[in-house]
Amino acid sequence: MLRRVVLALLALTVLVLLADLAGGPTGPIRSAGSAALGPLLRAASPGEVEAESAELIRLRARVAELEGQAQTAKRESALVASAAEHDLEVAPARVVGVGTPDPRGTVRLTIDVGAEDGIQADRAVLDGDGLVGRVVSVGRWTSDVELLGAAGTSVGVRVGQSPGVLGRLSASDPLLDQAPGQLAVTALQEGRITAGDAVRTLGSAGGVPYPAGLPVGSVAEVADAPGRLTASATVEPSADLAAVDVVGVVVSDGQR
Amino acid sequence: MSRRRVWLWRAALALLAVVLSSVLGARGVPVPSSLLLVVVLAVGLAAGPLPGALLGLAGGWLVDLTPPGTDLLGISALTHAGAGWVSGRATRVSGWPLWWPAAVAAAGWAVVAVVPVLRALTTGAPLDLVGLLVDLVLTASVALVAVPAVIAVDRRLSGRRPR
């Protein structure tokens, strides 16, 4: 009996996996998971420090909490300044869950804002240092964010001094010798890319998902590939993607 | 009744492991990438390949669905089911040495890690080898401590004689 149940469930799981691989309509399954388990993550995320009987423990906890709040306020200030600089309206959020890290590191996060907070899918997510990723699905209370290093991520960018070389930012390029955490940029036109060049978003139609001019990173090393017509290079992201905490979801582009 | 109670305990433990992995990971606490794996391995060792595979499948679905989820639905369910089955095959009737749970955890970790590693290799993505090694050591260390405790409770609830 148990063997039949396991085999049936395995077959069902393989079917769902194949459907997801083929780009089938698996969104409702993810939405159901988000609706059922998202509130659990929100509830389990750290809140107020409870009063302890021992005064010393209470005070130490208070100091730690205040230090954390100061750090959070600092990050929020940087985020607000960055959003104001690019004339964007952002909804602040905190990371409340991380996906199972794969060999490239963490590529998916959950933040504590959702449809109830006016968040929509396919919006850019940034922190005080630069672009972090984009919202890929929105639950009622939480949203999932795909980080820049995720497989299949592709962002149009400009590299270097204005106007900059047009390029395509991706998670990896087989011709590059990338360190973990680094991204890859491939120029789409002839032009010179040098180490240290700033990489900024090219901008999408209507600013969705990516508004123009957001800092993405800087060129770390340019590949020495004589056979290629256009240059490619490794990119060090501006945001520390391994330690994202306070982020902002772009809810409106001020230019519209 | 007893069987229902045992499965309720296993499901609750799996849910706790999945939520803890996600929440602690978000706060930067060094935990294995899959605390669920430790629970699945313990149940596999305690009850055999089929219960291990079933809990791995169900718990893996929780990983796939708990926000932010996995980029491929069902991938954690299948790999954790495989790890649960492997751990069930590693059961020894005459008991096992103290290090056995760590060895089984390493094997289960390899089963869970092989698919993402192959996906990364085929797409040319850089592998965080140090991160993988740290995760393996963390998983084996947690298993060394937690697996015997989970097995003891599981066997007590299911009325099986402890070895």
PDB file of C-alpha atoms in Angstrom, chain B residues 51-111:
ATOM      1  CA  PRO B  51       8.663   5.899   4.941  1.00  0.00           C
ATOM      2  CA  GLY B  52      11.943   7.774   4.346  1.00  0.00           C
ATOM      3  CA  ALA B  53      11.065   8.340   0.700  1.00  0.00           C
ATOM      4  CA  LEU B  54       7.483   9.375   1.548  1.00  0.00           C
ATOM      5  CA  LEU B  55       8.596  11.930   4.150  1.00  0.00           C
ATOM      6  CA  GLY B  56      11.311  13.150   1.779  1.00  0.00           C
ATOM      7  CA  LEU B  57       8.714  13.606  -0.953  1.00  0.00           C
ATOM      8  CA  ALA B  58       6.219  15.431   1.277  1.00  0.00           C
ATOM      9  CA  GLY B  59       8.885  17.516   3.024  1.00  0.00           C
ATOM     10  CA  GLY B  60      10.568  18.286  -0.298  1.00  0.00           C
ATOM     11  CA  TRP B  61       7.256  19.679  -1.552  1.00  0.00           C
ATOM     12  CA  LEU B  62       7.224  21.974   1.488  1.00  0.00           C
ATOM     13  CA  VAL B  63      10.690  23.226   0.451  1.00  0.00           C
ATOM     14  CA  ASP B  64       9.469  23.676  -3.125  1.00  0.00           C
ATOM     15  CA  LEU B  65       6.450  25.674  -1.990  1.00  0.00           C
ATOM     16  CA  THR B  66       7.710  27.609   1.050  1.00  0.00           C
ATOM     17  CA  PRO B  67       8.454  31.144  -0.209  1.00  0.00           C
ATOM     18  CA  PRO B  68      10.636  31.843  -2.104  1.00  0.00           C
ATOM     19  CA  GLY B  69      10.447  28.219  -3.239  1.00  0.00           C
ATOM     20  CA  THR B  70      12.692  26.549  -5.772  1.00  0.00           C
ATOM     21  CA  ASP B  71      13.036  27.613  -9.378  1.00  0.00           C
ATOM     22  CA  LEU B  72      11.880  24.149 -10.500  1.00  0.00           C
ATOM     23  CA  LEU B  73       8.773  22.826  -8.760  1.00  0.00           C
ATOM     24  CA  GLY B  74       9.196  19.273  -7.485  1.00  0.00           C
ATOM     25  CA  ILE B  75      12.991  19.167  -7.649  1.00  0.00           C
ATOM     26  CA  SER B  76      13.421  19.209  -3.848  1.00  0.00           C
ATOM     27  CA  ALA B  77      10.621  16.651  -3.463  1.00  0.00           C
ATOM     28  CA  LEU B  78      12.361  14.202  -5.794  1.00  0.00           C
ATOM     29  CA  THR B  79      15.867  14.671  -4.403  1.00  0.00           C
ATOM     30  CA  HIS B  80      14.737  14.459  -0.771  1.00  0.00           C
ATOM     31  CA  ALA B  81      12.681  11.347  -1.603  1.00  0.00           C
ATOM     32  CA  GLY B  82      15.854   9.846  -3.051  1.00  0.00           C
ATOM     33  CA  ALA B  83      17.799  10.754   0.074  1.00  0.00           C
ATOM     34  CA  GLY B  84      15.087   9.233   2.303  1.00  0.00           C
ATOM     35  CA  TRP B  85      15.162   6.013   0.297  1.00  0.00           C
ATOM     36  CA  VAL B  86      18.976   5.854   0.456  1.00  0.00           C
ATOM     37  CA  SER B  87      18.944   6.369   4.232  1.00  0.00           C
ATOM     38  CA  GLY B  88      16.319   3.626   4.606  1.00  0.00           C
ATOM     39  CA  ARG B  89      18.613   1.248   2.728  1.00  0.00           C
ATOM     40  CA  ALA B  90      21.399   2.204   5.148  1.00  0.00           C
ATOM     41  CA  THR B  91      19.534   0.774   8.148  1.00  0.00           C
ATOM     42  CA  ARG B  92      21.535  -1.886   9.971  1.00  0.00           C
ATOM     43  CA  VAL B  93      19.634  -4.547  11.964  1.00  0.00           C
ATOM     44  CA  SER B  94      22.512  -5.031  14.359  1.00  0.00           C
ATOM     45  CA  GLY B  95      22.845  -1.322  15.100  1.00  0.00           C
ATOM     46  CA  TRP B  96      25.485   1.083  13.865  1.00  0.00           C
ATOM     47  CA  PRO B  97      28.586   2.934  15.038  1.00  0.00           C
ATOM     48  CA  LEU B  98      28.306   6.514  16.335  1.00  0.00           C
ATOM     49  CA  TRP B  99      29.597   8.007  13.106  1.00  0.00           C
ATOM     50  CA  TRP B 100      27.065   6.175  10.928  1.00  0.00           C
ATOM     51  CA  PRO B 101      24.438   9.013  10.871  1.00  0.00           C
ATOM     52  CA  ALA B 102      27.115  11.433   9.636  1.00  0.00           C
ATOM     53  CA  ALA B 103      28.103   9.033   6.837  1.00  0.00           C
ATOM     54  CA  VAL B 104      24.453   8.523   5.841  1.00  0.00           C
ATOM     55  CA  ALA B 105      23.952  12.303   5.980  1.00  0.00           C
ATOM     56  CA  ALA B 106      26.898  12.771   3.605  1.00  0.00           C
ATOM     57  CA  ALA B 107      25.366  10.259   1.185  1.00  0.00           C
ATOM     58  CA  GLY B 108      21.922  11.901   1.471  1.00  0.00           C
ATOM     59  CA  TRP B 109      23.481  15.341   1.003  1.00  0.00           C
ATOM     60  CA  ALA B 110      25.151  14.116  -2.195  1.00  0.00           C
ATOM     61  CA  VAL B 111      21.804  12.846  -3.518  1.00  0.00           C
TER      62      VAL B 111
END
